[in-house]
Coordinates of C-alpha atoms and ligand atoms in Angstrom, one line a residue:
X1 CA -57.9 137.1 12.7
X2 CA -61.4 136.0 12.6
X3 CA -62.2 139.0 10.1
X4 CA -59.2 137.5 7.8
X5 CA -60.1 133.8 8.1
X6 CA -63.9 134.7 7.0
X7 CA -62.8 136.8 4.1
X8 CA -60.4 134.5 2.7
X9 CA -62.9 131.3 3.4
X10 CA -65.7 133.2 1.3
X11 CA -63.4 134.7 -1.9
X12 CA -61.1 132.8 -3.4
X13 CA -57.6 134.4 -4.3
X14 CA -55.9 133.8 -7.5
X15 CA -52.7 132.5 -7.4
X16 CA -50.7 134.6 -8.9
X17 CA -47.9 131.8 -9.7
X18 CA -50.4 130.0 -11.3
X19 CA -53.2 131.9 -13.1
X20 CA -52.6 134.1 -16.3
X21 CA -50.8 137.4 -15.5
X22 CA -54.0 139.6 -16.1
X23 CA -55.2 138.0 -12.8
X24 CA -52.2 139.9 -11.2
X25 CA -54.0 143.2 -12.4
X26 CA -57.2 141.5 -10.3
X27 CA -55.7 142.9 -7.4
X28 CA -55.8 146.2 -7.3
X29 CA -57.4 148.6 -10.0
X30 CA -58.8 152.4 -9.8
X31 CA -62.4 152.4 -8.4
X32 CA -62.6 153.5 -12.1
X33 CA -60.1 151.6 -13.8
X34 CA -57.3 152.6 -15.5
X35 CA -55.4 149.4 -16.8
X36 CA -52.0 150.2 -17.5
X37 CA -50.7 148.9 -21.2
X38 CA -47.9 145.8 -20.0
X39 CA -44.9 144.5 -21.7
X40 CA -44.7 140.8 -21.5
X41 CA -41.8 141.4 -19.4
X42 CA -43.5 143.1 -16.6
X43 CA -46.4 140.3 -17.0
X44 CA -43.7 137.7 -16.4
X45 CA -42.0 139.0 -13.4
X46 CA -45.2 139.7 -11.4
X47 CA -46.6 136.4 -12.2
X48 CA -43.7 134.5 -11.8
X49 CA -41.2 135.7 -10.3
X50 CA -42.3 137.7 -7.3
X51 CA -40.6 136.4 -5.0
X52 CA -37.7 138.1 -6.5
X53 CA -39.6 141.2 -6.2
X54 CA -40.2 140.5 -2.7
X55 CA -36.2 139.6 -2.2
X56 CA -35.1 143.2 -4.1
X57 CA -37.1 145.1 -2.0
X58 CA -35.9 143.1 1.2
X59 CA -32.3 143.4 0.1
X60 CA -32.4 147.0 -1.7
X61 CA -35.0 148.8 0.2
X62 CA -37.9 150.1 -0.9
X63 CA -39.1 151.0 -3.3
X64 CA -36.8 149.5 -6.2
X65 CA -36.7 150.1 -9.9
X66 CA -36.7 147.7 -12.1
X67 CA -35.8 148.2 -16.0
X68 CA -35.6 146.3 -18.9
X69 CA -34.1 147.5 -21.9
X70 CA -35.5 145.3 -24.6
X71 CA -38.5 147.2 -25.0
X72 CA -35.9 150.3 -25.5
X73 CA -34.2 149.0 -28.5
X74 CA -37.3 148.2 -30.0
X75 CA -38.9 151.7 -29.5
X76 CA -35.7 152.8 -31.7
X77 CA -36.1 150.5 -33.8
X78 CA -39.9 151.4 -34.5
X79 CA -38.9 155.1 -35.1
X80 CA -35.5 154.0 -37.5
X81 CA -37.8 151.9 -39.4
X82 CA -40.6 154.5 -40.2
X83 CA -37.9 157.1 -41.5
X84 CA -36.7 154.5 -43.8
X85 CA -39.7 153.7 -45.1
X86 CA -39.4 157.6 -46.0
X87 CA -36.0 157.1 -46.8
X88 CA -35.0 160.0 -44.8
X89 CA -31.6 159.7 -42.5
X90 CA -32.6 159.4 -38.6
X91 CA -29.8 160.0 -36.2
X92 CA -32.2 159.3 -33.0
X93 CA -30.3 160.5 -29.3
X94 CA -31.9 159.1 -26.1
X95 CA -32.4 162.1 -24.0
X96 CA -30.9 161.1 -21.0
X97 CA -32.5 163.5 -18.3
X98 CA -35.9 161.3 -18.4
X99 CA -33.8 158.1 -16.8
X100 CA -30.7 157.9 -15.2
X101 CA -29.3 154.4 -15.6
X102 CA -26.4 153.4 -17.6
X103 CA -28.0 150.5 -19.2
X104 CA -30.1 152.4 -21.6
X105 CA -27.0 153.9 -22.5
X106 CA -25.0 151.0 -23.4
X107 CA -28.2 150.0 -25.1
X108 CA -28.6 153.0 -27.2
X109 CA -25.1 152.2 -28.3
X110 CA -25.8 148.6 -29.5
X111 CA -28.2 150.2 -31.8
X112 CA -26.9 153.2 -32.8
X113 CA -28.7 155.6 -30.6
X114 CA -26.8 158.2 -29.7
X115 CA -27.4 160.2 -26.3
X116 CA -28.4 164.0 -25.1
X117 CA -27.3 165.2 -22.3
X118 CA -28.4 167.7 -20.0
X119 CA -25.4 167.7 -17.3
X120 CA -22.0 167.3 -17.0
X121 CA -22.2 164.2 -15.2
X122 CA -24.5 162.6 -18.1
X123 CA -21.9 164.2 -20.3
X124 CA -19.2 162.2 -18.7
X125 CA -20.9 159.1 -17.4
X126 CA -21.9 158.7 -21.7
X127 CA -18.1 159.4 -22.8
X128 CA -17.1 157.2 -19.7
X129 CA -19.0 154.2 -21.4
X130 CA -17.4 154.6 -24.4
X131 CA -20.0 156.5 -26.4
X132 CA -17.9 158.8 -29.4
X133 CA -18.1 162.3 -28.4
X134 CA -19.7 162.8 -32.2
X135 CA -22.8 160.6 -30.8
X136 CA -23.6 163.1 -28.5
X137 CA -25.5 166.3 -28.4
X138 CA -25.4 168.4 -25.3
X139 CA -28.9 170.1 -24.8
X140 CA -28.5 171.7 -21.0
X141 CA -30.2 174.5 -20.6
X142 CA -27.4 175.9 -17.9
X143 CA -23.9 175.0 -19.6
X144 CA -20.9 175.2 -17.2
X145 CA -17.3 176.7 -18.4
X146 CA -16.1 172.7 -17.6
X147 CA -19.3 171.0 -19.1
X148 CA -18.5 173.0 -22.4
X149 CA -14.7 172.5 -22.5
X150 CA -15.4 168.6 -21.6
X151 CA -18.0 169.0 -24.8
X152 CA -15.3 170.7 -27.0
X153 CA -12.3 168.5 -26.5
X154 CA -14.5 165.1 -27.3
X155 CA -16.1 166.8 -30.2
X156 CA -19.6 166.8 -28.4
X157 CA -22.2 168.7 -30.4
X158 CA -23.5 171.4 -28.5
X159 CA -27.0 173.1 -28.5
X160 CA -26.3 176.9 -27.9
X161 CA -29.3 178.8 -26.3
X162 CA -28.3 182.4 -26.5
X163 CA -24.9 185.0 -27.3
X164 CA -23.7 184.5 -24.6
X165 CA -23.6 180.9 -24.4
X166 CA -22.2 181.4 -28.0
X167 CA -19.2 183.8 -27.1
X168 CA -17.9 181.4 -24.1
X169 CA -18.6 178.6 -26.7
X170 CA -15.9 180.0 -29.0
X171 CA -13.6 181.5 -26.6
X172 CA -12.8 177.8 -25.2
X173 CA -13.0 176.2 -28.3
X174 CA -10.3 178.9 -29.2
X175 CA -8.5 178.1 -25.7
X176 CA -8.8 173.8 -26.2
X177 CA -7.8 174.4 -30.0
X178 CA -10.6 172.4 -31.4
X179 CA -13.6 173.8 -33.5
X180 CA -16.9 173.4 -31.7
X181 CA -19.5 171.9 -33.4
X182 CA -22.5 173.5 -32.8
X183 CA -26.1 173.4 -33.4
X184 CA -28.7 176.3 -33.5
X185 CA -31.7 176.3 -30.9
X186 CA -34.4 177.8 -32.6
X187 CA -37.9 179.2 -31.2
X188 CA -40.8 182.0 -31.7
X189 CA -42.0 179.7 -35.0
X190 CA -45.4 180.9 -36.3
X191 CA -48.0 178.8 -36.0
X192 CA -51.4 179.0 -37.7
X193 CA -51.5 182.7 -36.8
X194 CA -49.6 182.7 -33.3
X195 CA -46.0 182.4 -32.5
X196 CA -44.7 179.1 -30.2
X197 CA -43.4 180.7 -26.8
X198 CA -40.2 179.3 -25.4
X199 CA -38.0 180.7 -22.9
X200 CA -35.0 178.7 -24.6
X201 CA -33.3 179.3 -28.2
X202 CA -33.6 182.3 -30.5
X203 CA -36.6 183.5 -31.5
X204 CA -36.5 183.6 -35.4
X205 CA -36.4 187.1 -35.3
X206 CA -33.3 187.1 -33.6
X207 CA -31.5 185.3 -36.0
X208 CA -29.6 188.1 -37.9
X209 CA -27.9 189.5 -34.9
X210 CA -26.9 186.0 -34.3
X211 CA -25.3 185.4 -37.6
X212 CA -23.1 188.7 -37.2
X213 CA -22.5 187.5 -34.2
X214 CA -21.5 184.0 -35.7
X215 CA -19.7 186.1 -38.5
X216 CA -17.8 188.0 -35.8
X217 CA -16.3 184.9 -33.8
X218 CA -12.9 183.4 -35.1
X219 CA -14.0 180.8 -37.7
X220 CA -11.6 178.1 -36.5
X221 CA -14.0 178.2 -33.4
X222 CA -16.8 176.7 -34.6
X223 CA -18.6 174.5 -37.1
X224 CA -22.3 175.4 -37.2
X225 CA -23.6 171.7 -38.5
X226 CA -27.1 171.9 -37.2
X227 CA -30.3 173.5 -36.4
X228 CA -32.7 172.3 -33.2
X229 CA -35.8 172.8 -31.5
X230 CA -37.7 171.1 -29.3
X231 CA -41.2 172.0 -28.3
X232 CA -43.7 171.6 -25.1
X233 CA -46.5 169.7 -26.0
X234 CA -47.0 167.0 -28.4
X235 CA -48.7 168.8 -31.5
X236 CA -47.8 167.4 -34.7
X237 CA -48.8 170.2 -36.8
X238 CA -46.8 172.4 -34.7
X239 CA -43.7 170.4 -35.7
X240 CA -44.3 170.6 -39.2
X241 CA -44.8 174.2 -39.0
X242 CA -41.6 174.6 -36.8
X243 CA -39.5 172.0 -39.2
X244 CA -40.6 174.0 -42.5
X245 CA -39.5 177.4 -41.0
X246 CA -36.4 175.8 -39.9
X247 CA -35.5 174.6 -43.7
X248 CA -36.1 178.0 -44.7
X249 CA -33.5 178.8 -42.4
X250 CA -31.5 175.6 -43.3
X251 CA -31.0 177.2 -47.2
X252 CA -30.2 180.3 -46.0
X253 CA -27.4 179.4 -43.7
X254 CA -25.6 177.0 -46.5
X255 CA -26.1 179.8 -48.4
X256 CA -23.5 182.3 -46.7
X257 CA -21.4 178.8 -46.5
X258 CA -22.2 177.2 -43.0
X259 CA -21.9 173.5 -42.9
X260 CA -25.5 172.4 -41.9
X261 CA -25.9 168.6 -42.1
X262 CA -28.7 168.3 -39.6
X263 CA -32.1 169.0 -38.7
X264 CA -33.0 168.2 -34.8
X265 CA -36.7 168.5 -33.8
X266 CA -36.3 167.7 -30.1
X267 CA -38.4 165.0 -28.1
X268 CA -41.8 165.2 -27.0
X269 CA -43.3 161.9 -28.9
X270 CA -46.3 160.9 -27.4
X271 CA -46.7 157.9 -25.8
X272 CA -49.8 156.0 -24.2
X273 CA -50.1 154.2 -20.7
X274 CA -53.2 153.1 -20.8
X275 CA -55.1 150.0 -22.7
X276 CA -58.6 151.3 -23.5
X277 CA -59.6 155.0 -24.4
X278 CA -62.9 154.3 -23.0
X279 CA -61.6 153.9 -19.6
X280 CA -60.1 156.9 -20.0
X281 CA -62.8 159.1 -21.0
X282 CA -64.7 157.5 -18.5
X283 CA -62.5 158.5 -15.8
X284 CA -62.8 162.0 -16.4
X285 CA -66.9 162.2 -17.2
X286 CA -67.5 160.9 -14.0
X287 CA -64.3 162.9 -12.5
X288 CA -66.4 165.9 -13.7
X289 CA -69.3 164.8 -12.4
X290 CA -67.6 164.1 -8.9
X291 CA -66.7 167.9 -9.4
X292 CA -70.1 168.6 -9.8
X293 CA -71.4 166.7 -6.7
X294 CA -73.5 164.5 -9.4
X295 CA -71.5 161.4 -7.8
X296 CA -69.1 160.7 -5.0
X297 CA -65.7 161.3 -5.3
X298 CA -63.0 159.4 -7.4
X299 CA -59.8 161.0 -6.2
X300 CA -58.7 162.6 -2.5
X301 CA -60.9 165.3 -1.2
X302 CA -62.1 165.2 -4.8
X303 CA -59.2 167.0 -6.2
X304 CA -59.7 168.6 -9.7
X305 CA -56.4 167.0 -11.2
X306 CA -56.6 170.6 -12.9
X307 CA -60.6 170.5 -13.0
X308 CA -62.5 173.0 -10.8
X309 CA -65.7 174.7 -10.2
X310 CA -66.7 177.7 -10.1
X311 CA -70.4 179.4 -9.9
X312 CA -71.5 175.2 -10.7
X313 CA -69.6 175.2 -14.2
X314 CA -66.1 173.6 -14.3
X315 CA -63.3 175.2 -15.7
X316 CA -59.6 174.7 -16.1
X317 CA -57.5 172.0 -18.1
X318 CA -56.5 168.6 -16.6
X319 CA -53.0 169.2 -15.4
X320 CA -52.0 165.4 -16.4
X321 CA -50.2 164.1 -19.0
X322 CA -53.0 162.4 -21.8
X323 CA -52.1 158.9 -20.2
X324 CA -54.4 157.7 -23.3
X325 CA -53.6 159.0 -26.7
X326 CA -53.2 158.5 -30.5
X327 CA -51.0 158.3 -32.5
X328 CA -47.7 157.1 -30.5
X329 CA -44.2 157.3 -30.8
X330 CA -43.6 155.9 -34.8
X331 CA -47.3 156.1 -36.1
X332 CA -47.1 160.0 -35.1
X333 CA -43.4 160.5 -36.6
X334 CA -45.2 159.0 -39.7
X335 CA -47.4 161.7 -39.8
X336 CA -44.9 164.4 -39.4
X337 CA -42.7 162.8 -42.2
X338 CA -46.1 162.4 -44.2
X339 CA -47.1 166.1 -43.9
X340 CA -47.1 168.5 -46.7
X341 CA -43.7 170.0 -46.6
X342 CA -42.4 173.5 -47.9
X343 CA -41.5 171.9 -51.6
X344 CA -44.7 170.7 -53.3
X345 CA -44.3 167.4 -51.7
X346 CA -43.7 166.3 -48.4
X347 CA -42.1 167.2 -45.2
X348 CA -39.8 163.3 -46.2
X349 CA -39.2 165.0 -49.7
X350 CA -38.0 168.2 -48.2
X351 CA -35.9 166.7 -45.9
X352 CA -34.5 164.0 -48.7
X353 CA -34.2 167.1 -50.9
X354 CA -31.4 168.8 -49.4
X355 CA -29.7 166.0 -48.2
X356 CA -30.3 166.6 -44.3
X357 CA -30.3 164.6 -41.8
X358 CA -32.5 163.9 -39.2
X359 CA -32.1 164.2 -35.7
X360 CA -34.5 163.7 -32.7
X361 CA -34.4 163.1 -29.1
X362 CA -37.1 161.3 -27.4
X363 CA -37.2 160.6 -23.9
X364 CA -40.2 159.2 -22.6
X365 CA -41.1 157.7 -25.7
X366 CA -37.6 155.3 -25.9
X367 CA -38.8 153.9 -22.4
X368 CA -42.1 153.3 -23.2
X369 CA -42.6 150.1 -21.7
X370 CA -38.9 149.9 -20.1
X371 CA -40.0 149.8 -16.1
X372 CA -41.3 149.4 -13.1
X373 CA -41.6 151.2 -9.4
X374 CA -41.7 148.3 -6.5
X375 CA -42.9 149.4 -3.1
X376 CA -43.8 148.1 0.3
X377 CA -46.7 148.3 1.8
X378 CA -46.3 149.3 5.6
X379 CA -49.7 149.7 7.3
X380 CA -53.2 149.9 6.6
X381 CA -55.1 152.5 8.6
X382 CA -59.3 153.5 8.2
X383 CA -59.3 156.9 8.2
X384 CA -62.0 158.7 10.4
X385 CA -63.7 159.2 7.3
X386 CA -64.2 155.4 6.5
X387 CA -61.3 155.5 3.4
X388 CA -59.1 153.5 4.3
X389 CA -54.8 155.2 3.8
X390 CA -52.5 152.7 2.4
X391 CA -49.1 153.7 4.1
X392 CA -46.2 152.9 0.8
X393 CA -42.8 152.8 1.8
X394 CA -41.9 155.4 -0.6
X395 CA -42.2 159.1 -1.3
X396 CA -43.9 160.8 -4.6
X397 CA -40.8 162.4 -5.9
X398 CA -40.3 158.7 -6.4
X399 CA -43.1 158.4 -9.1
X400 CA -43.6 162.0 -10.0
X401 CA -43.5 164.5 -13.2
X402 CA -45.2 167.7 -13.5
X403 CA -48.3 165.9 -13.8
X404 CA -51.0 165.9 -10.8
X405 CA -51.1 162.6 -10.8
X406 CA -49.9 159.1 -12.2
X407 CA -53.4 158.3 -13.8
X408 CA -52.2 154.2 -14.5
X409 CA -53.6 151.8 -12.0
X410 CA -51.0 150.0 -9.9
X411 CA -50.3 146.3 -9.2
X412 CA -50.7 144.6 -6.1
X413 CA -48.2 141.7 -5.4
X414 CA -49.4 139.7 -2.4
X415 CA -47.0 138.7 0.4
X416 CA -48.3 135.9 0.6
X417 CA -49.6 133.5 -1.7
X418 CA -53.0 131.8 -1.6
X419 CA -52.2 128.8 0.4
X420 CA -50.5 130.5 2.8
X421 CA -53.2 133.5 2.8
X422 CA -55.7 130.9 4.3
X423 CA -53.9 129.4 6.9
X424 CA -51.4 132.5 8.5
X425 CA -52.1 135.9 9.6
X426 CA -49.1 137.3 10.7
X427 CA -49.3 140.8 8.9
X428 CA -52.3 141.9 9.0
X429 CA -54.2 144.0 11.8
X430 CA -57.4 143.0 13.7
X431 CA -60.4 144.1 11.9
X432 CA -61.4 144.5 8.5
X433 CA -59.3 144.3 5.8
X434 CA -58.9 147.4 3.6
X435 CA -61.1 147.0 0.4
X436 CA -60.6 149.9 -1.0
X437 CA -58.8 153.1 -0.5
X438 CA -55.6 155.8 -1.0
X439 CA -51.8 154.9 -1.1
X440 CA -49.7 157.5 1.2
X441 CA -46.0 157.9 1.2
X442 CA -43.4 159.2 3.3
X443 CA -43.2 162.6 3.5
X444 CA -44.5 164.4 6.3
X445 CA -47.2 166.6 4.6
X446 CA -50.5 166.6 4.1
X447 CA -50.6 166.6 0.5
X448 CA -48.3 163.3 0.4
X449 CA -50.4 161.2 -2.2
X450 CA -48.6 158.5 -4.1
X451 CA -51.8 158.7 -6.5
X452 CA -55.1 160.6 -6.0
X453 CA -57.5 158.0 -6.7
X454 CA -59.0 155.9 -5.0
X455 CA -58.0 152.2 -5.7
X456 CA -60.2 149.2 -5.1
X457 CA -58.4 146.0 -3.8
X458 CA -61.0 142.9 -4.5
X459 CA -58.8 140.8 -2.5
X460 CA -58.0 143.1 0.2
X461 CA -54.4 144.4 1.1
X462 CA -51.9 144.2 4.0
X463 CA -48.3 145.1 5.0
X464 CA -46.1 142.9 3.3
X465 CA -47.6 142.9 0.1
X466 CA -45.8 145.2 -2.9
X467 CA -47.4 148.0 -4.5
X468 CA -46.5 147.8 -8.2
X469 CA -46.2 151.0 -10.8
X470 CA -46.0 150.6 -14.2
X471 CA -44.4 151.7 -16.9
X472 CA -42.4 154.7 -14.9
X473 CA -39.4 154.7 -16.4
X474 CA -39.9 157.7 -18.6
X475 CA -39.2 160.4 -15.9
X476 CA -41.6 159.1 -13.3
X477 CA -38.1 157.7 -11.7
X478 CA -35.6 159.8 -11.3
X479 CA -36.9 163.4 -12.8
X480 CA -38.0 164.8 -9.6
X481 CA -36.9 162.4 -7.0
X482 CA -35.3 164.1 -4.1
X483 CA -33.6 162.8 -0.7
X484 CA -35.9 165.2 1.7
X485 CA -35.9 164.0 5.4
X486 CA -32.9 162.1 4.1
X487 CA -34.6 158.7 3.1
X488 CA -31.6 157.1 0.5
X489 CA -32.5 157.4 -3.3
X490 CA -34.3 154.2 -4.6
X491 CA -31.9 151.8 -6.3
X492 CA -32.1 150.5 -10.2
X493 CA -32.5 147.0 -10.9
X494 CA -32.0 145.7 -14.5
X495 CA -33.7 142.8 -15.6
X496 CA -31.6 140.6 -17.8
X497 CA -33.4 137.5 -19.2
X498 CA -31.4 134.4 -20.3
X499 CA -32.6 131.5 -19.5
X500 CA -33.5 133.1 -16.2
X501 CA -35.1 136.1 -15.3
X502 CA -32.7 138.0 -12.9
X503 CA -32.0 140.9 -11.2
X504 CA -29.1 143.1 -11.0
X505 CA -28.0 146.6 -9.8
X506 CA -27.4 149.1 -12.5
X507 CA -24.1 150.8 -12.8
X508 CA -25.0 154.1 -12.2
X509 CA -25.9 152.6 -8.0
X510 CA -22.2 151.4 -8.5
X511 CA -20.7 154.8 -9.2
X512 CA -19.5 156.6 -5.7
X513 CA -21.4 159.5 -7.0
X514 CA -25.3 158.0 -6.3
Ligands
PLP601 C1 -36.6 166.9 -22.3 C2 -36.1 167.1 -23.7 C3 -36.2 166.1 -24.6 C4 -36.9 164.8 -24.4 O1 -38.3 165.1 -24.3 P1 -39.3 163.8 -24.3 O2 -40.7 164.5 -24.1 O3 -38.9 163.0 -23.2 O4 -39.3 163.1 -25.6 C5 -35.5 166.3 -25.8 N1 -34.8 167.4 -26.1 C6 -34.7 168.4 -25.2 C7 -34.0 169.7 -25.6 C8 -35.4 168.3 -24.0 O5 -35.3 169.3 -23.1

């Protein structure tokens, strides 16, 4: 009490009602700060309109998601309007495996985006909302005898990976009486002297047992309309390189009289978290140098996110995503459709040329900007070692990718307000207040990190208040989230603004199924 009382009598707290919304980022930022990139949205409901925050998370559990879906239609939008500055057709699909919720597919269809699947239940759920099967490409790497029949009989193009796929492809379409309409995965392109490794598609050099195979199959059974790819990574020049060999390909196929109408080079546009590149080089000189023992740690245990030492020299390759990079999302299309393409002109020409369209299917780069994670904070503990452990009522798979770690500073939502901060003290603990430290979540290991760096919080923080993550819709979500030691799956919120900012649970937490 006395502890509180003198902190809060000597620093004054912003309001967060009051002052401008950067003030709500004054909270809580990485010892070395990574400031997340905010949509006015996000600004809005964190400096206004907590409390709802604070009410979803009473009434839903946490932690929540939150979406918005403006910022969707406007990432479309950005990428529709770059290929017609090249005049080149863009059929974009939302690749629905990096968020589950319904409303970015009702969204994609005010505008035209059309959706790939993975599954059979995004399969449905999308044909359930009303989506035409022809807006829908079905990517999933496993494809059940159901999920392809379900894709057949609603005219759902579908992406086949290998002959076998290909045989059971036409036997059903034979069986349902329809012609599948299928695309091409494609891999193995050469690329400035090396060939692109995939484990899906066919290599290039498997493409002429494919086309006897093709040749084979009962030619009311399919329409081949398209060729795909999509690559790891987020190369540009590798896209050129793998769209150039795929024209090639392209010719050759309407050659010997196949229907191909479209090109499809995947997902993968890049996307940046993070304001301010120097923040972000920053980080990871002096994450090096922590390595090196030059300086104290910046993450847990000084984990090498990737990074390690070995004889006093550091090896390895940060095992992040580039949270900070350049180009984005339209500017680095731009550059594809700019590039020097396989006809004297460009890549735009090529494309233009023979009448193709184009296809793509971003994921995390549609959401850019499209949510929120909302947590609880349930205790404050020093550690032995004098870092304090922020105990988060949720559990990484809640906020996680591939990625060792979300590298975006969080939020910190106070429970209570400034007036009542200096007058009540019903949350926190005796002692000090936590200045600085590490969130924790809810699974019972060791390694249960909600992020690895240490945070700084300028204003202290306590149970009650909400820890916020930004900008997680792309796969931080729902990719890996898992119901281990049988904690309920986080609900969806949709923001709809009207007059109002409010709140409401999206359909796919409706649905019996979740
Ligand atoms: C995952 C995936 C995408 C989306 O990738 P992003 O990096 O989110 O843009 C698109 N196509 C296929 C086949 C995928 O597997």
């Amino acid at each position: 009490m006395t502890a509180l009382t003198a902190f809060t009598a000597s620093t004054s707290v912003p309001d967060p009602r009051r002052s401008s919304a950067d003030s709500v980022r004054r909270f809580c930022r990485g010892e070395l700060p990574l400031d997340a990139r905010l949509q006015p949205w996000m600004k809005a409901l964190l400096a206004n309109e907590s409390e709802q925050l604070h009410d979803a998370v009473q009434r839903f559990g946490s932690p929540v998601n939150v979406i918005a879906t403006g910022p969707f239609r406007q990432n479309a939008e950005c990428l529709q309007s770059i290929a017609r500055r090249h005049q080149v057709d863009l059929k974009v699909y939302f690749a629905r495996k990096a968020n589950k919720c319904l409303s970015f597919v009702d969204a994609g269809r005010a505008v035209d985006v059309g959706m790939d699947v993975a599954s059979e239940a995004e399969c449905r759920q999308t044909l359930d909302r009303g989506l035409p099967g022809r807006d829908i490409v079905c990517t999933a790497a496993i494809k059940t005898e159901s999920l392809i029949e379900l894709c057949v009989r609603h005219g759902v193009k579908l992406v086949i990976d290998n002959l076998q796929e290909l045989e059971l492809v036409t036997s059903i379409a034979v069986r349902v009486g329809r012609a599948a309409r299928l695309a091409i995965r494609l891999s193995g392109f050469e690329h400035q002297g090396k060939r692109l490794e995939s484990r899906f598609g066919f290599d290039l050099s498997q493409v002429n047992d494919l086309l006897d195979r093709l040749a084979d199959a009962p030619p009311a059974s399919y329409q081949l309309i398209g060729l795909h790819f999509h690559l790891d990574g987020y190369d540009r020049e590798q896209r050129v390189s793998a769209i150039c060999q795929s024209l090639t390909l392209v010719d050759r196929l309407r050659r010997i009289g196949h229907p191909v109408a479209a090109l499809d080079i995947g997902g993968g546009f890049p996307i940046c978290y993070l304001n301010n590149q120097q923040q972000w080089s920053s980080f990871w000189r002096e994450h090096d140098r922590a390595l090196l023992q030059q300086r104290s740690p910046v993450t847990w245990q000084n984990h090498g996110l990737g990074r390690m030492v070995i004889d006093g020299k550091l090896h390895g390759r940060r095992n992040c995503y580039p949270y900070w990079q350049s180009p984005t999302r339209d500017d680095w299309l731009d550059g594809i459709l700019s590039a020097a393409g396989p006809d004297g002109g460009s890549v735009a020409d090529s494309i233009r040329l023979r009448n193709l369209q184009l296809q793509c299917e971003p994921g995390r780069s549609l959401l850019d900007g499209c949510g929120i994670t909302v947590a609880r904070v349930e205790f404050c503990k020093q550690h032995v070692g004098g870092d304090w452990l922020i105990g988060v009522a949720m559990n990484r798979t809640q906020c996680r990718t591939s990625s060792d770690d979300f590298l975006v500073d969080p939020l910190l939502v106070k429970a209570n307000d400034a007036d009542s901060a200096n007058t009540t003290n019903q949350t926190s603990g005796q002692g000090p207040t936590a200045k600085s430290g590490f969130l924790v979540g809810a699974y019972c290991t060791e390694s249960e990190f909600l992020q690895l760096r240490r945070l700084k919080f300028p204003y202290g923080i306590e149970r009650g208040d909400l820890i916020v993550l930004p900008n997680t819709a792309g796969y931080f979500m729902h990719f890996l989230e898992s119901r281990s030691h049988q904690y309920p799956l986080a609900k969806n919120l949709v923001l709809e603004t009207g007059e109002t900012m409010h709140l409401r649970l999206d359909d796919i937490d409706q649905d019996s199924s979740s």
